[in-house]
mmCIF file of C-alpha atoms and ligand atoms in Angstrom:
data_model
loop_
_atom_site.group_PDB
_atom_site.id
_atom_site.type_symbol
_atom_site.label_atom_id
_atom_site.label_comp_id
_atom_site.label_asym_id
_atom_site.label_seq_id
_atom_site.Cartn_x
_atom_site.Cartn_y
_atom_site.Cartn_z
ATOM 1 C CA MET A 1 -13.956 -34.713 -7.624
ATOM 2 C CA MET A 2 -17.094 -36.595 -6.923
ATOM 3 C CA THR A 3 -19.332 -38.371 -9.671
ATOM 4 C CA ASP A 4 -23.001 -38.097 -8.900
ATOM 5 C CA SER A 5 -23.487 -41.857 -8.035
ATOM 6 C CA GLN A 6 -20.565 -41.968 -5.962
ATOM 7 C CA ASP A 7 -21.777 -38.759 -4.272
ATOM 8 C CA MET A 8 -24.973 -40.418 -3.296
ATOM 9 C CA THR A 9 -23.133 -43.377 -1.611
ATOM 10 C CA ASP A 10 -20.589 -41.596 -0.111
ATOM 11 C CA LEU A 11 -23.140 -39.225 1.437
ATOM 12 C CA ALA A 12 -25.097 -41.869 2.762
ATOM 13 C CA ALA A 13 -22.154 -43.159 4.409
ATOM 14 C CA ALA A 14 -21.156 -39.902 5.512
ATOM 15 C CA SER A 15 -24.220 -39.070 7.272
ATOM 16 C CA SER A 16 -24.439 -42.258 9.297
ATOM 17 C CA THR A 17 -20.963 -41.551 10.279
ATOM 18 C CA GLU A 18 -22.054 -37.908 11.264
ATOM 19 C CA LYS A 19 -25.039 -39.141 13.189
ATOM 20 C CA LYS A 20 -22.596 -41.206 15.272
ATOM 21 C CA GLU A 21 -19.879 -38.561 15.693
ATOM 22 C CA HIS A 22 -21.698 -35.414 15.839
ATOM 23 C CA PRO A 23 -25.668 -35.340 16.185
ATOM 24 C CA ARG A 24 -26.126 -31.814 14.874
ATOM 25 C CA ARG A 25 -23.064 -31.150 13.013
ATOM 26 C CA ILE A 26 -22.863 -30.844 9.138
ATOM 27 C CA MET A 27 -19.992 -32.668 7.622
ATOM 28 C CA THR A 28 -17.715 -30.768 5.212
ATOM 29 C CA PHE A 29 -16.188 -33.837 3.963
ATOM 30 C CA MET A 30 -16.878 -37.562 2.860
ATOM 31 C CA ARG A 31 -14.986 -40.306 4.745
ATOM 32 C CA ARG A 32 -13.137 -42.390 2.362
ATOM 33 C CA SER A 33 -9.943 -44.393 2.670
ATOM 34 C CA SER A 34 -7.901 -47.048 0.821
ATOM 35 C CA ALA A 35 -5.070 -49.633 1.710
ATOM 36 C CA PHE A 36 -1.925 -47.723 2.799
ATOM 37 C CA THR A 37 1.028 -47.880 0.250
ATOM 38 C CA THR A 38 4.331 -48.904 1.600
ATOM 39 C CA SER A 39 5.486 -45.289 2.243
ATOM 40 C CA GLN A 40 2.258 -44.492 4.035
ATOM 41 C CA GLN A 41 2.541 -47.180 6.446
ATOM 42 C CA GLN A 42 6.215 -45.911 6.966
ATOM 43 C CA GLY A 43 4.929 -42.597 7.427
ATOM 44 C CA ILE A 44 2.851 -43.673 10.344
ATOM 45 C CA ASP A 45 4.999 -46.198 11.873
ATOM 46 C CA ASP A 46 8.250 -43.854 11.595
ATOM 47 C CA PHE A 47 7.360 -40.541 11.633
ATOM 48 C CA GLY A 48 3.685 -40.246 12.943
ATOM 49 C CA GLU A 49 4.578 -39.979 16.567
ATOM 50 C CA HIS A 50 6.704 -36.757 15.673
ATOM 51 C CA TYR A 51 4.507 -35.115 13.339
ATOM 52 C CA LEU A 52 0.923 -35.994 14.342
ATOM 53 C CA LEU A 53 -0.263 -34.023 17.360
ATOM 54 C CA GLU A 54 -2.270 -35.104 20.162
ATOM 55 C CA THR A 55 -5.149 -32.686 20.377
ATOM 56 C CA GLU A 56 -7.614 -34.378 22.890
ATOM 57 C CA ASN A 57 -8.012 -32.193 25.966
ATOM 58 C CA LYS A 58 -5.099 -30.371 24.861
ATOM 59 C CA ARG A 59 -4.582 -26.551 23.799
ATOM 60 C CA PHE A 60 -2.250 -25.775 21.011
ATOM 61 C CA ASP A 61 1.317 -24.603 22.321
ATOM 62 C CA ALA A 62 3.652 -23.324 19.956
ATOM 63 C CA LEU A 63 6.657 -23.534 22.305
ATOM 64 C CA ALA A 64 6.094 -27.018 23.467
ATOM 65 C CA ILE A 65 5.431 -28.082 19.869
ATOM 66 C CA PHE A 66 7.869 -26.188 17.746
ATOM 67 C CA GLY A 67 10.337 -24.908 20.364
ATOM 68 C CA ARG A 68 9.631 -21.438 19.373
ATOM 69 C CA VAL A 69 6.949 -18.996 18.534
ATOM 70 C CA ALA A 70 6.536 -18.084 14.670
ATOM 71 C CA PRO A 71 4.106 -17.068 12.627
ATOM 72 C CA LEU A 72 1.585 -19.872 12.057
ATOM 73 C CA THR A 73 -0.383 -21.044 8.775
ATOM 74 C CA VAL A 74 -2.883 -23.500 9.382
ATOM 75 C CA GLU A 75 -4.228 -25.507 6.263
ATOM 76 C CA ILE A 76 -7.481 -27.053 6.114
ATOM 77 C CA GLY A 77 -7.860 -30.485 4.132
ATOM 78 C CA PHE A 78 -4.535 -30.493 2.767
ATOM 79 C CA GLY A 79 -5.355 -33.775 0.655
ATOM 80 C CA MET A 80 -2.141 -35.699 0.047
ATOM 81 C CA GLY A 81 -0.299 -32.626 1.476
ATOM 82 C CA TYR A 82 2.282 -32.081 -1.450
ATOM 83 C CA SER A 83 1.716 -28.485 -1.705
ATOM 84 C CA LEU A 84 1.828 -27.927 2.210
ATOM 85 C CA ILE A 85 5.169 -29.643 2.074
ATOM 86 C CA THR A 86 6.216 -27.256 -0.532
ATOM 87 C CA MET A 87 5.025 -24.421 1.413
ATOM 88 C CA ALA A 88 6.594 -25.399 4.574
ATOM 89 C CA GLU A 89 9.996 -26.127 2.948
ATOM 90 C CA ALA A 90 9.869 -22.553 1.308
ATOM 91 C CA ALA A 91 9.128 -20.753 4.563
ATOM 92 C CA PRO A 92 11.349 -22.277 7.391
ATOM 93 C CA GLU A 93 10.601 -19.141 9.267
ATOM 94 C CA ARG A 94 7.099 -19.878 9.725
ATOM 95 C CA ASP A 95 5.174 -22.785 11.481
ATOM 96 C CA PHE A 96 2.735 -24.851 9.605
ATOM 97 C CA ILE A 97 -0.354 -27.117 10.739
ATOM 98 C CA GLY A 98 -2.339 -29.163 8.369
ATOM 99 C CA ILE A 99 -5.679 -30.727 9.289
ATOM 100 C CA GLU A 100 -7.075 -33.536 7.313
ATOM 101 C CA ILE A 101 -9.546 -36.469 8.070
ATOM 102 C CA HIS A 102 -8.308 -38.577 4.966
ATOM 103 C CA PRO A 103 -5.997 -41.381 6.466
ATOM 104 C CA ASN A 104 -3.865 -41.930 3.235
ATOM 105 C CA GLY A 105 -3.100 -38.311 3.097
ATOM 106 C CA ILE A 106 -2.278 -38.104 6.808
ATOM 107 C CA ALA A 107 0.117 -41.252 6.389
ATOM 108 C CA GLN A 108 1.504 -39.740 2.900
ATOM 109 C CA ILE A 109 2.343 -36.362 4.534
ATOM 110 C CA CYS A 110 3.842 -37.827 7.504
ATOM 111 C CA TYR A 111 6.269 -39.793 5.212
ATOM 112 C CA GLU A 112 7.311 -36.873 3.039
ATOM 113 C CA ALA A 113 7.570 -34.751 6.093
ATOM 114 C CA GLY A 114 9.811 -37.469 7.682
ATOM 115 C CA GLN A 115 11.887 -37.765 4.570
ATOM 116 C CA LYS A 116 12.665 -34.127 4.570
ATOM 117 C CA GLN A 117 13.002 -33.838 8.288
ATOM 118 C CA LEU A 118 10.901 -30.896 8.218
ATOM 119 C CA PRO A 119 10.951 -28.973 11.674
ATOM 120 C CA ASN A 120 8.212 -26.581 10.861
ATOM 121 C CA LEU A 121 5.385 -28.742 10.108
ATOM 122 C CA ARG A 122 3.005 -30.941 12.135
ATOM 123 C CA ILE A 123 -0.330 -32.696 11.275
ATOM 124 C CA ILE A 124 -3.853 -32.871 13.013
ATOM 125 C CA ASP A 125 -5.986 -35.793 12.325
ATOM 126 C CA GLY A 126 -9.537 -34.510 12.625
ATOM 127 C CA ASP A 127 -12.525 -32.350 11.693
ATOM 128 C CA ALA A 128 -11.059 -28.662 11.095
ATOM 129 C CA LEU A 129 -14.229 -26.980 12.567
ATOM 130 C CA LEU A 130 -13.611 -28.866 15.731
ATOM 131 C CA MET A 131 -10.060 -28.235 15.779
ATOM 132 C CA LEU A 132 -10.569 -24.673 15.255
ATOM 133 C CA GLU A 133 -13.336 -24.454 17.895
ATOM 134 C CA ASN A 134 -11.605 -26.409 20.656
ATOM 135 C CA TYR A 135 -7.627 -26.575 20.027
ATOM 136 C CA PHE A 136 -6.763 -23.178 18.932
ATOM 137 C CA ALA A 137 -7.078 -20.219 21.300
ATOM 138 C CA ASP A 138 -8.431 -17.098 20.109
ATOM 139 C CA SER A 139 -6.291 -14.617 17.805
ATOM 140 C CA SER A 140 -3.542 -17.268 17.460
ATOM 141 C CA ILE A 141 -3.209 -17.892 13.865
ATOM 142 C CA ASP A 142 -1.614 -15.701 11.103
ATOM 143 C CA THR A 143 -3.000 -17.424 7.973
ATOM 144 C CA VAL A 144 -5.877 -19.936 7.343
ATOM 145 C CA GLN A 145 -5.737 -21.458 3.987
ATOM 146 C CA LEU A 146 -8.091 -23.743 2.023
ATOM 147 C CA TYR A 147 -7.049 -25.191 -1.028
ATOM 148 C CA PHE A 148 -9.571 -26.656 -3.624
ATOM 149 C CA ALA A 149 -12.165 -27.544 -0.862
ATOM 150 C CA ASP A 150 -14.886 -30.056 -1.743
ATOM 151 C CA PRO A 151 -17.062 -27.881 -3.919
ATOM 152 C CA TRP A 152 -20.397 -29.963 -3.113
ATOM 153 C CA PRO A 153 -21.917 -28.729 -6.492
ATOM 154 C CA LYS A 154 -25.619 -29.982 -5.923
ATOM 155 C CA LYS A 155 -27.690 -27.168 -4.560
ATOM 156 C CA LYS A 156 -29.088 -29.452 -1.669
ATOM 157 C CA HIS A 157 -25.450 -29.898 -0.516
ATOM 158 C CA HIS A 158 -24.316 -26.521 -0.439
ATOM 159 C CA LYS A 159 -24.710 -26.405 3.266
ATOM 160 C CA ARG A 160 -21.875 -28.675 3.342
ATOM 161 C CA ARG A 161 -19.366 -26.321 1.713
ATOM 162 C CA PHE A 162 -16.817 -25.323 4.327
ATOM 163 C CA VAL A 163 -17.154 -21.455 3.564
ATOM 164 C CA GLN A 164 -20.099 -20.836 5.384
ATOM 165 C CA THR A 165 -20.985 -17.332 7.175
ATOM 166 C CA HIS A 166 -20.815 -19.022 10.786
ATOM 167 C CA ASN A 167 -17.506 -20.872 9.804
ATOM 168 C CA MET A 168 -15.886 -17.587 8.568
ATOM 169 C CA GLN A 169 -16.685 -16.013 11.928
ATOM 170 C CA LEU A 170 -14.896 -19.138 13.692
ATOM 171 C CA ILE A 171 -12.192 -18.298 11.361
ATOM 172 C CA ARG A 172 -12.142 -14.583 12.317
ATOM 173 C CA GLN A 173 -12.186 -15.555 15.943
ATOM 174 C CA LYS A 174 -9.043 -17.793 15.533
ATOM 175 C CA LEU A 175 -7.114 -15.057 13.357
ATOM 176 C CA LYS A 176 -5.043 -12.336 14.765
ATOM 177 C CA VAL A 177 -6.118 -8.873 13.610
ATOM 178 C CA GLY A 178 -4.204 -8.636 10.390
ATOM 179 C CA GLY A 179 -4.194 -12.358 9.786
ATOM 180 C CA ILE A 180 -5.207 -13.753 6.451
ATOM 181 C CA PHE A 181 -7.718 -16.438 5.277
ATOM 182 C CA HIS A 182 -6.872 -17.654 1.768
ATOM 183 C CA ALA A 183 -8.957 -19.674 -0.471
ATOM 184 C CA ALA A 184 -8.911 -21.155 -3.973
ATOM 185 C CA THR A 185 -11.001 -23.319 -5.920
ATOM 186 C CA ASP A 186 -11.383 -24.283 -9.572
ATOM 187 C CA TRP A 187 -15.390 -24.443 -9.277
ATOM 188 C CA GLU A 188 -16.523 -21.259 -10.417
ATOM 189 C CA HIS A 189 -19.896 -21.264 -8.586
ATOM 190 C CA TYR A 190 -18.022 -21.945 -5.209
ATOM 191 C CA ALA A 191 -15.642 -19.039 -5.926
ATOM 192 C CA GLN A 192 -18.677 -16.873 -6.434
ATOM 193 C CA TRP A 193 -20.320 -18.178 -3.198
ATOM 194 C CA MET A 194 -16.701 -17.471 -1.419
ATOM 195 C CA LEU A 195 -16.636 -14.050 -2.617
ATOM 196 C CA GLU A 196 -20.271 -13.159 -1.748
ATOM 197 C CA ILE A 197 -19.982 -14.815 1.743
ATOM 198 C CA LEU A 198 -16.485 -13.014 2.583
ATOM 199 C CA ASP A 199 -17.244 -9.528 1.137
ATOM 200 C CA THR A 200 -20.111 -9.209 3.427
ATOM 201 C CA ALA A 201 -18.605 -10.976 6.478
ATOM 202 C CA GLU A 202 -18.227 -8.927 9.452
ATOM 203 C CA GLY A 203 -14.520 -8.123 10.323
ATOM 204 C CA PHE A 204 -12.775 -8.862 7.169
ATOM 205 C CA SER A 205 -11.664 -6.860 4.387
ATOM 206 C CA ASN A 206 -10.998 -8.218 0.912
ATOM 207 C CA SER A 207 -7.223 -7.435 -0.090
ATOM 208 C CA ALA A 208 -8.047 -7.335 -3.951
ATOM 209 C CA GLY A 209 -11.015 -4.929 -3.288
ATOM 210 C CA HIS A 210 -14.629 -5.273 -2.570
ATOM 211 C CA GLY A 211 -16.138 -7.743 -5.539
ATOM 212 C CA ASN A 212 -12.769 -8.782 -6.806
ATOM 213 C CA PHE A 213 -10.822 -11.913 -6.997
ATOM 214 C CA ALA A 214 -7.179 -12.038 -5.898
ATOM 215 C CA GLU A 215 -4.291 -12.734 -8.244
ATOM 216 C CA ARG A 216 -2.805 -16.187 -7.542
ATOM 217 C CA PRO A 217 -0.275 -15.498 -5.291
ATOM 218 C CA ASP A 218 3.476 -16.879 -5.747
ATOM 219 C CA PHE A 219 3.532 -18.591 -2.612
ATOM 220 C CA ARG A 220 0.850 -21.004 -3.262
ATOM 221 C CA PRO A 221 2.347 -23.794 -4.871
ATOM 222 C CA LEU A 222 0.868 -25.163 -8.451
ATOM 223 C CA THR A 223 -0.445 -28.629 -7.519
ATOM 224 C CA LYS A 224 -0.665 -31.420 -10.156
ATOM 225 C CA PHE A 225 -4.479 -30.880 -9.577
ATOM 226 C CA GLU A 226 -4.214 -27.637 -10.534
ATOM 227 C CA VAL A 227 -2.203 -27.956 -13.433
ATOM 228 C CA ARG A 228 -4.439 -30.814 -15.232
ATOM 229 C CA GLY A 229 -7.443 -28.243 -14.521
ATOM 230 C CA GLN A 230 -5.451 -25.661 -16.088
ATOM 231 C CA ASN A 231 -4.918 -27.948 -19.104
ATOM 232 C CA LEU A 232 -8.587 -28.907 -19.296
ATOM 233 C CA GLY A 233 -9.230 -25.017 -19.738
ATOM 234 C CA HIS A 234 -10.548 -24.826 -15.998
ATOM 235 C CA GLY A 235 -10.070 -21.533 -14.221
ATOM 236 C CA VAL A 236 -8.714 -21.182 -10.797
ATOM 237 C CA TRP A 237 -10.003 -18.359 -8.438
ATOM 238 C CA ASP A 238 -8.199 -17.183 -5.148
ATOM 239 C CA VAL A 239 -9.701 -15.109 -2.584
ATOM 240 C CA LEU A 240 -7.735 -13.397 0.047
ATOM 241 C CA PHE A 241 -9.234 -11.746 2.970
ATOM 242 C CA ARG A 242 -7.642 -9.936 5.791
ATOM 243 C CA LYS A 243 -9.005 -9.774 9.546
ATOM 244 C CA GLU A 244 -9.579 -6.261 10.340
ATOM 245 C CA SER A 245 -11.307 -6.635 13.778
HETATM 246 C C1 LIG B 301 -10.883 -31.642 -2.904
HETATM 247 S S1 LIG B 301 -9.837 -32.127 -1.642
HETATM 248 C C2 LIG B 301 -8.654 -31.065 -1.756
HETATM 249 C C3 LIG B 301 -7.200 -31.372 -0.866
HETATM 250 C C4 LIG B 301 -6.341 -30.465 -1.452
HETATM 251 N N1 LIG B 301 -6.327 -29.288 -0.866
HETATM 252 C C5 LIG B 301 -5.795 -30.110 -2.822
HETATM 253 O O1 LIG B 301 -5.642 -29.114 -3.306
HETATM 254 O O2 LIG B 301 -5.279 -31.104 -3.525
HETATM 255 C C6 LIG B 301 -10.509 -31.515 0.046
HETATM 256 C C7 LIG B 301 -10.080 -31.973 1.207
HETATM 257 O O3 LIG B 301 -10.526 -31.578 2.407
HETATM 258 C C8 LIG B 301 -10.730 -32.529 3.531
HETATM 259 N N2 LIG B 301 -11.677 -31.881 4.238
HETATM 260 C C9 LIG B 301 -12.921 -31.437 4.013
HETATM 261 N N3 LIG B 301 -13.432 -30.875 5.207
HETATM 262 C C10 LIG B 301 -12.568 -31.022 6.171
HETATM 263 C C11 LIG B 301 -12.754 -30.870 7.426
HETATM 264 N N4 LIG B 301 -13.878 -30.191 8.132
HETATM 265 N N5 LIG B 301 -11.622 -31.134 8.197
HETATM 266 C C12 LIG B 301 -10.549 -31.451 7.792
HETATM 267 N N6 LIG B 301 -10.459 -31.967 6.354
HETATM 268 C C13 LIG B 301 -11.451 -31.639 5.586
HETATM 269 C C14 LIG B 301 -11.159 -33.674 2.788
HETATM 270 O O4 LIG B 301 -11.006 -34.906 3.549
HETATM 271 C C15 LIG B 301 -10.400 -33.686 1.322
HETATM 272 O O5 LIG B 301 -9.274 -34.290 1.416
#
């Protein structure tokens, strides 16, 4: 989570990167990294070639990547990736792709996946919005998940939140009919924001019924972050929306 002063410094750095990389794009993340741990370095050196997908001028090809066509889950912003590893291990019948821009998280998940030799997981280093636009075909994804996304608490930064009407329409375009968008947050204002946007989003229905948050599904692993929040008395809200058309 961000502190206010860190928030401003990081935001200045982020907007200068933003101008260089995508002149009109609003970034939903802050660039940050620290020196790799030994495991993270090993993650990239030993397992990066296998787990990191080459996406430039390429389109997602399930057969070429996984050697099969199975239900596909895409996680946006997996952080250090522990819950994504747990989910991929628990559901060998599905394939998982995690998208992140945080170098330490990318290196860490490569290490964990390599240690467990997970066959049904691959990683993309990049902005999830660009990847959804350019790498995935329309109607190709079964589930998109977004867990504990940056809440961007200040009003002037709300435009940086990942859940926006136009981003949800991009996700709708990439989901199969019947596919699921699942998000969880411990930030109440963001939770209400998500519910409001999704309840009025064209083409989606709320699996918990209009105006309701979903029960925490068993398949979403409890992360250390969430347990710490629970111990501090923070709430957690899930939204589960189905693409109807
Ligand atoms: C608050 S962290 C939560 C990480 C993890 N999901 C968890 O529950 O611990 C949000 C993560 O989303 C990533 N992120 C935000 N916007 C992104 C984007 N457009 N593409 C890829 N990653 C993004 C950030 O780099 C950050 O690691």
